[in-house]
Short mmCIF file of C-alpha atoms and ligand atoms in Angstrom, two decimals:
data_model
loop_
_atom_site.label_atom_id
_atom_site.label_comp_id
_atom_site.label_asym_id
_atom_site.label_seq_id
_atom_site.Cartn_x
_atom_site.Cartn_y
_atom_site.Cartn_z
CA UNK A 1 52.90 21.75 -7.71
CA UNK A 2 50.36 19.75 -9.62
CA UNK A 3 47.14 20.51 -7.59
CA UNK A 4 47.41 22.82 -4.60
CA UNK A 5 45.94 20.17 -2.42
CA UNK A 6 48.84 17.26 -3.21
CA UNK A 7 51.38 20.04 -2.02
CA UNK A 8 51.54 18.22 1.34
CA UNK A 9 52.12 14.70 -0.43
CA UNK A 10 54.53 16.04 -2.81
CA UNK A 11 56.82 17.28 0.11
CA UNK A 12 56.69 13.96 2.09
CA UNK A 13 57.79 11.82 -1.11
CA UNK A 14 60.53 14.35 -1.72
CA UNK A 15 61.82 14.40 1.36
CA UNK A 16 61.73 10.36 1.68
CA UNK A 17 63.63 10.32 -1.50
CA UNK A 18 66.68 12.98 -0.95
CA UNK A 19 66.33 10.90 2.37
CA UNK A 20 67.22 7.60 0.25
CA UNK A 21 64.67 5.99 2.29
CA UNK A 22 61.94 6.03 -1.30
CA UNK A 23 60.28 2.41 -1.34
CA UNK A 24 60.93 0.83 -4.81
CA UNK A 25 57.66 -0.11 -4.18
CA UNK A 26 54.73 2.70 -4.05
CA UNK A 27 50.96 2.34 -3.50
CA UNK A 28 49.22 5.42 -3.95
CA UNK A 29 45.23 4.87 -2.25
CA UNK A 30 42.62 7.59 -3.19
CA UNK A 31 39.55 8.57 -4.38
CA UNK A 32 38.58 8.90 -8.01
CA UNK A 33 39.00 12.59 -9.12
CA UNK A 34 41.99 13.47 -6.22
CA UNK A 35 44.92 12.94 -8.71
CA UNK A 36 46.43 10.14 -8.45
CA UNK A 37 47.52 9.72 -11.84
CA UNK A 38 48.74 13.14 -12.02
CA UNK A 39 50.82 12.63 -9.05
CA UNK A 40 52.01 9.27 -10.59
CA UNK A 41 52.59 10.24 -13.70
CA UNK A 42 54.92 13.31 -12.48
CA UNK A 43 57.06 10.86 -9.65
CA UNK A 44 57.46 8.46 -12.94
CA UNK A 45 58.97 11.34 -15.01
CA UNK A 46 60.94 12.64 -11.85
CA UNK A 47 62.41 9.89 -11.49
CA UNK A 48 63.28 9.29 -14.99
CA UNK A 49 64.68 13.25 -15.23
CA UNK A 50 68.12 13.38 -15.28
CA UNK A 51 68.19 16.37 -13.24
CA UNK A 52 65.19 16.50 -11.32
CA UNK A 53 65.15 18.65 -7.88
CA UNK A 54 62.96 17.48 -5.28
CA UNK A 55 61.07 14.92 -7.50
CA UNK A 56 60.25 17.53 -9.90
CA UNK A 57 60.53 16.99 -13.20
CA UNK A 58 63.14 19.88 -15.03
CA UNK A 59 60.81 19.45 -18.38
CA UNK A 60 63.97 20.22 -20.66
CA UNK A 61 66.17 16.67 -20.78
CA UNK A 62 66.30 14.49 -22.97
CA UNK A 63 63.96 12.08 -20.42
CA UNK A 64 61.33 14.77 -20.03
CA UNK A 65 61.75 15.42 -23.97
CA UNK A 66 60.80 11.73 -24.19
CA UNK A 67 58.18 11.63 -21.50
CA UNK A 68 56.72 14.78 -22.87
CA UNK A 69 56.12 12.57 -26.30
CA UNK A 70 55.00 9.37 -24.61
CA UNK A 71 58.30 7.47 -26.17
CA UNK A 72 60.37 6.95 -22.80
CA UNK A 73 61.72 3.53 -23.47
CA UNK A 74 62.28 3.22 -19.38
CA UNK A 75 58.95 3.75 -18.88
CA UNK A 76 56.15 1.47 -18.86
CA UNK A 77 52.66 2.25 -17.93
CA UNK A 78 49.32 -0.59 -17.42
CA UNK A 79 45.93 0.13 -17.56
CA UNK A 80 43.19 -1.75 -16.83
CA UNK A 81 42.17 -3.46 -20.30
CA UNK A 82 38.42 -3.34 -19.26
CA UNK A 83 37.65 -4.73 -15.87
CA UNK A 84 40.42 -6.75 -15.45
CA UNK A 85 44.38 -6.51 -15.22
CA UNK A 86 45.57 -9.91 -16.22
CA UNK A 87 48.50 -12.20 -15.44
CA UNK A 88 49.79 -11.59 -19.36
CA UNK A 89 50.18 -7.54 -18.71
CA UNK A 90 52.43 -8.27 -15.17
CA UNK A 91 54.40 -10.88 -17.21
CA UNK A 92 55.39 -8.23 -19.58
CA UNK A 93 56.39 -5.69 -16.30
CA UNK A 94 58.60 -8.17 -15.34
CA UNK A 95 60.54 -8.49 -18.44
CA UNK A 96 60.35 -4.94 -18.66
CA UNK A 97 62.14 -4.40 -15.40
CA UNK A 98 64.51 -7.15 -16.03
CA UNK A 99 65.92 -5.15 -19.39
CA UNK A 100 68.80 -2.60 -19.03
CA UNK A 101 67.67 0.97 -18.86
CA UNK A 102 67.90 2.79 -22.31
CA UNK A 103 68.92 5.82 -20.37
CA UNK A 104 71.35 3.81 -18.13
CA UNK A 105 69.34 5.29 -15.25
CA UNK A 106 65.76 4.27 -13.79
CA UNK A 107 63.19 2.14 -15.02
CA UNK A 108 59.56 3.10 -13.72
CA UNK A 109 56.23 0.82 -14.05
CA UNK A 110 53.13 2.47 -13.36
CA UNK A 111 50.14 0.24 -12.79
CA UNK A 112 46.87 2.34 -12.84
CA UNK A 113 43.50 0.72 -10.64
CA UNK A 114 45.81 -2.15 -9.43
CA UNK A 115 43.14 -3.47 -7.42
CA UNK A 116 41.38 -4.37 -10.82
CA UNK A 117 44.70 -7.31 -11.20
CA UNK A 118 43.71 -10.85 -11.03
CA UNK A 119 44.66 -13.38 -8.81
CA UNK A 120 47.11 -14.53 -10.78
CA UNK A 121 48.11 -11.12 -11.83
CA UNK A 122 48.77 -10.30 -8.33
CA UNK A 123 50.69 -13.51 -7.54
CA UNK A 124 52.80 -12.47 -10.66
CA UNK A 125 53.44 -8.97 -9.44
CA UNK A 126 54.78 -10.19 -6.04
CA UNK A 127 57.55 -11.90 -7.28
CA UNK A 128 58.69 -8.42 -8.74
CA UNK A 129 57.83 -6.94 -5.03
CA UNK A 130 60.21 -9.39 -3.48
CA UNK A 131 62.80 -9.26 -5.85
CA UNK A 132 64.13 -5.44 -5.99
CA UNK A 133 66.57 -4.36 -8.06
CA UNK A 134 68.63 -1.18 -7.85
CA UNK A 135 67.42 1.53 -9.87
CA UNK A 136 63.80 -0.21 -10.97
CA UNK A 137 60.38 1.43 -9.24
CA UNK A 138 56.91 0.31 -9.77
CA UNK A 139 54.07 3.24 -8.95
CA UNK A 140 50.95 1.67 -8.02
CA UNK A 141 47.31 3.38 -7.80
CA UNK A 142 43.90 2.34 -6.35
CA UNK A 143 40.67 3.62 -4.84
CA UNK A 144 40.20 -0.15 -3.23
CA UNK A 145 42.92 -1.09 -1.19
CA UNK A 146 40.45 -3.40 0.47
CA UNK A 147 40.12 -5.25 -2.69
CA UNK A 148 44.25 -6.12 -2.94
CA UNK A 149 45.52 -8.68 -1.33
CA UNK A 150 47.19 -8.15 1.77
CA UNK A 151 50.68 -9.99 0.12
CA UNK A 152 50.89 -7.11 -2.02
CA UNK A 153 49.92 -3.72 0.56
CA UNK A 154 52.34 -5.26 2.79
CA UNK A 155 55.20 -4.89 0.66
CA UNK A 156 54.62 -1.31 -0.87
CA UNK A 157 55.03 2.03 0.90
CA UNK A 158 51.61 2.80 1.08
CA UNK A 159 50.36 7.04 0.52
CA UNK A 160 46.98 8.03 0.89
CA UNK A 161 46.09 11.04 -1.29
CA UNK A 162 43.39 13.21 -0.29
CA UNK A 163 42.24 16.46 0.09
CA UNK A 164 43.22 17.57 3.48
CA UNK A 165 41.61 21.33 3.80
CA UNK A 166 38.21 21.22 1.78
CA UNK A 167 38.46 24.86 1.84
CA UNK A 168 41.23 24.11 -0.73
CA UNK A 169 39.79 22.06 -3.21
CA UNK A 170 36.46 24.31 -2.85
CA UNK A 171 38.73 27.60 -4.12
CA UNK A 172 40.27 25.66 -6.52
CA UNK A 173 36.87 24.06 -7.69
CA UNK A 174 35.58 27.90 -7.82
CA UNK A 175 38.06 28.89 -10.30
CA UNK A 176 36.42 26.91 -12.98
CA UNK A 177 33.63 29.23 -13.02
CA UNK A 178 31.20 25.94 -12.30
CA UNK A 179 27.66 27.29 -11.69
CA UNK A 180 27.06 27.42 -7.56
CA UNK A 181 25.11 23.66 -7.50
CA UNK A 182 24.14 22.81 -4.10
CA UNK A 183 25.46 19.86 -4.32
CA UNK A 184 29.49 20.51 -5.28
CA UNK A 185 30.61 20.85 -1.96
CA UNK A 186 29.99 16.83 -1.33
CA UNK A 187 32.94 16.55 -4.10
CA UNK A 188 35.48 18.61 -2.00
CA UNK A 189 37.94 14.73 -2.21
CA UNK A 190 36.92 14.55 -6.07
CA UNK A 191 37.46 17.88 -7.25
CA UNK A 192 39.02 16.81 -10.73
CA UNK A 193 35.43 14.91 -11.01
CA UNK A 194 33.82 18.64 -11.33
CA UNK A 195 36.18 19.65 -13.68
CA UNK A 196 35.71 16.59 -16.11
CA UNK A 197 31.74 16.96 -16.02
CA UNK A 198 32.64 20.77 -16.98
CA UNK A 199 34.68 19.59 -19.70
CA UNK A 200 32.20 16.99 -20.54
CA UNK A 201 29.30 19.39 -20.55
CA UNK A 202 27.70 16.81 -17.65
CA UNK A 203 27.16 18.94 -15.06
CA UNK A 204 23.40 20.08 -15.80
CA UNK A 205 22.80 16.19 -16.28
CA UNK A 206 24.49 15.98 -12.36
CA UNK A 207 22.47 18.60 -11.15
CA UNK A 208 19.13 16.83 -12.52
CA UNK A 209 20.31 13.70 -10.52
CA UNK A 210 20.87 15.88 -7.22
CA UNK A 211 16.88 17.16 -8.07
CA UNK A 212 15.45 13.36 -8.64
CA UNK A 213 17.21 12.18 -5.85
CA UNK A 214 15.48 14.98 -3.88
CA UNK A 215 12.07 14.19 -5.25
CA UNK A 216 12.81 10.02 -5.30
CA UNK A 217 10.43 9.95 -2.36
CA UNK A 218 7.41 12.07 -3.94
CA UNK A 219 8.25 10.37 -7.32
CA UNK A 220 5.76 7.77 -9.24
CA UNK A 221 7.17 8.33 -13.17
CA UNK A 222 10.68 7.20 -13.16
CA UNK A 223 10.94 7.47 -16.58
CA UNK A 224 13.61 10.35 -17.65
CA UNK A 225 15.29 9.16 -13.94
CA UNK A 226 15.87 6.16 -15.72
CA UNK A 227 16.96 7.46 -19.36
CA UNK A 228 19.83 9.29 -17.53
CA UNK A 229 21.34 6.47 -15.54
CA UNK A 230 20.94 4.21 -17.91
CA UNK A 231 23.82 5.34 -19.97
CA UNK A 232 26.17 5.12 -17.39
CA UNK A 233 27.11 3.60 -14.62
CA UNK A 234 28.91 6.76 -12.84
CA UNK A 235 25.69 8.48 -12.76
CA UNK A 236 24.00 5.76 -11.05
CA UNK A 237 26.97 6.08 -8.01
CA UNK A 238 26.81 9.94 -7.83
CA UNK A 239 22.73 9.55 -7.94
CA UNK A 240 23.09 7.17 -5.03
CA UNK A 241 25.67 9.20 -3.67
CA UNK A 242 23.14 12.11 -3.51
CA UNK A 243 20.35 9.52 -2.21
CA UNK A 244 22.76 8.14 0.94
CA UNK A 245 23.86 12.05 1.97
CA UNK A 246 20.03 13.01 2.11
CA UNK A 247 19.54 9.69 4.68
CA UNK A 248 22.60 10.87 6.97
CA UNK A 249 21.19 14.43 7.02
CA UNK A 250 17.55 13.01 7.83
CA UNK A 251 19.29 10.17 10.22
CA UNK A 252 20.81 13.17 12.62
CA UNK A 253 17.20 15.09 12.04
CA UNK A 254 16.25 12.09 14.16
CA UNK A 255 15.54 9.36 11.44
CA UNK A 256 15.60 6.21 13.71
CA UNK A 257 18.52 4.25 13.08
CA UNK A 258 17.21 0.73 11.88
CA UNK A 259 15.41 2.60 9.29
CA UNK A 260 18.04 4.12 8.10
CA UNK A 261 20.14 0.59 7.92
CA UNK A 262 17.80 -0.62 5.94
CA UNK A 263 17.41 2.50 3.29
CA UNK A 264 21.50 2.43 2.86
CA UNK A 265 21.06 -1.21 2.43
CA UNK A 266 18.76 -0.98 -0.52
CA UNK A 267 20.73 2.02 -1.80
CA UNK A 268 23.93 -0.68 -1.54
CA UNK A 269 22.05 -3.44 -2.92
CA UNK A 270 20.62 -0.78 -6.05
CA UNK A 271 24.27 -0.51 -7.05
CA UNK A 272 24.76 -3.38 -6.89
CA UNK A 273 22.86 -4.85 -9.02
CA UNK A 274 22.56 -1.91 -11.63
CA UNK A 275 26.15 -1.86 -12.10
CA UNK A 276 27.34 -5.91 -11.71
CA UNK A 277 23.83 -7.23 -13.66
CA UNK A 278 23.79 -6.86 -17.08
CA UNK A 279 19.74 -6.44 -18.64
CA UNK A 280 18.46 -5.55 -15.02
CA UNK A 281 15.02 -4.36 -15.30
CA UNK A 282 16.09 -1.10 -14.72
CA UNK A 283 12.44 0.99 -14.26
CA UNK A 284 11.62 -1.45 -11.84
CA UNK A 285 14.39 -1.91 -9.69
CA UNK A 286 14.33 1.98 -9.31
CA UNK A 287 10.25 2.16 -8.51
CA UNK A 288 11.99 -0.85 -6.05
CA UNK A 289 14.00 1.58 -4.53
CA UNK A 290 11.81 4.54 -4.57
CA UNK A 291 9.19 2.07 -2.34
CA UNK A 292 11.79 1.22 0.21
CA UNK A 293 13.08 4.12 0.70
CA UNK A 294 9.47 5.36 1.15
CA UNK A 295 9.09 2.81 3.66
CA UNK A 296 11.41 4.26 5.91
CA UNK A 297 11.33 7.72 5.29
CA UNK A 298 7.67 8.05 7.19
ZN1 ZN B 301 64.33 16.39 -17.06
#
């Protein structure tokens, strides 16, 4: 078991594999911070075991030897080079797949944030979709499958990994010894978020966010706001994040609803542009904010 709440997930690709009825072609659709690339990354080396049980790795062959180094020859893993995955990178899965195995066994591709592909990418990786050969699997992740085209979901087996019991992820999230913020339980589908800001030392630089998003309305110096999301583009998601759960709890405290429309809109429209346009007037598009959300918080 790699997290205790992708047991469930786990058990469903096993069985559809000692089933014979595993897709050669798997999308796995989840949040950031749920584990998809854990999951991924142990199905690849399962499948590349030579004596895995149950999709489990054994972690002594000569595979897992190789996996364990990051030298498996039959294994081939993409990442997004920056935002894009381009045509070149699925040229090179293709000729990848089309080699013999090293092992004389399976070949696996992973393709991490698929959704980030290009057009021409994506017309590139169909063509391997269509055409499967025996023993050759391609694991697929994203946390848009509304930005893939539909050519490409409809000829995966599609998985959505989440966390099913919150109470879960919560116990698991309370193991890290994580100081009790108000605000972790709105990460019960991103728990491996938590434990990265831990790692990163980020989490007192969270909780400030959680406190100016509280205060937005009652704000006027934006200032040290600013300095903070400035210097990344996460924060300003998780601060708008924070921002958008305040309006649903003041929305059923009987916020009217067009007002609330219209706060989530400039909430969308502040990510937006803070993320997408580069040398936004940043101080002023978050005074901007601050005023309509003002507007319909009376
Ligand atoms: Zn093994």
């Amino acid at each position: 078991m790699i997290y205790p709440w992708l047991s469930n997930v786990e058990q469903q690709l096993a069985a559809s594999f000692n089933a014979g009825r595993f897709h050669h072609g798997q999308l796995f659709n989840g949040q950031q911070g749920v584990g998809k690339r854990a999951l991924v990354e142990q199905l690849a080396n399962a499948l590349l075991c030579l004596s895995a049980t149950n999709l489990v790795p054994c972690g002594h062959c000569k595979s897992c030897h190789l996996n364990q180094a990051v030298t498996h020859p039959d294994k081939y893993v993409v990442q997004a080079d920056g935002q894009s995955i381009g045509v070149d990178d699925i040229r090179s899965v293709s000729d990848f797949m089309h080699q013999s195995a090293a092992q004389n066994a399976n070949k696996v591709v992973v393709i991490n944030d698929c959704h980030k592909m290009t057009t021409a990418a994506a017309n590139a990786l169909l063509k391997t979709l269509e055409e499967p050969s025996p023993q050759r699997f391609l694991l697929l992740t994203t946390s848009a499958t509304t930005q893939l085209p539909a050519t490409i979901l409809s000829r995966c087996a599609l998985t959505q990994v989440k966390v099913n019991d919150a109470n879960v992820a919560m116990n698991w999230i309370s193991q890290l010894h994580v100081p009790a913020y108000p605000w972790l339980k709105m990460f019960t589908q991103q728990p491996l978020l938590i434990a990265r800001w831990q790692q990163d030392e980020q989490l007192k630089v969270i909780d400030e966010l959680y406190k100016f998003a509280t205060e937005l309305k009652q704000g006027h110096n934006f200032s040290a706001l600013v300095d903070i999301i400035s210097k990344d583009t996460e924060r300003v998601r998780v601060f708008c994040l924070f921002l958008s759960e305040q309006l649903k709890q003041q929305l059923i405290a009987g916020m009217d609803f067009d007002s609330y429309q219209s706060a989530q809109n400039a909430l969308a429209e502040f990510v937006q542009n803070s993320t997408q346009i580069l040398g936004l007037n940043l101080p002023l598009a978050v005074s901007r904010l601050a005023y309509r959300l003002r507007k319909s918080y009376k």
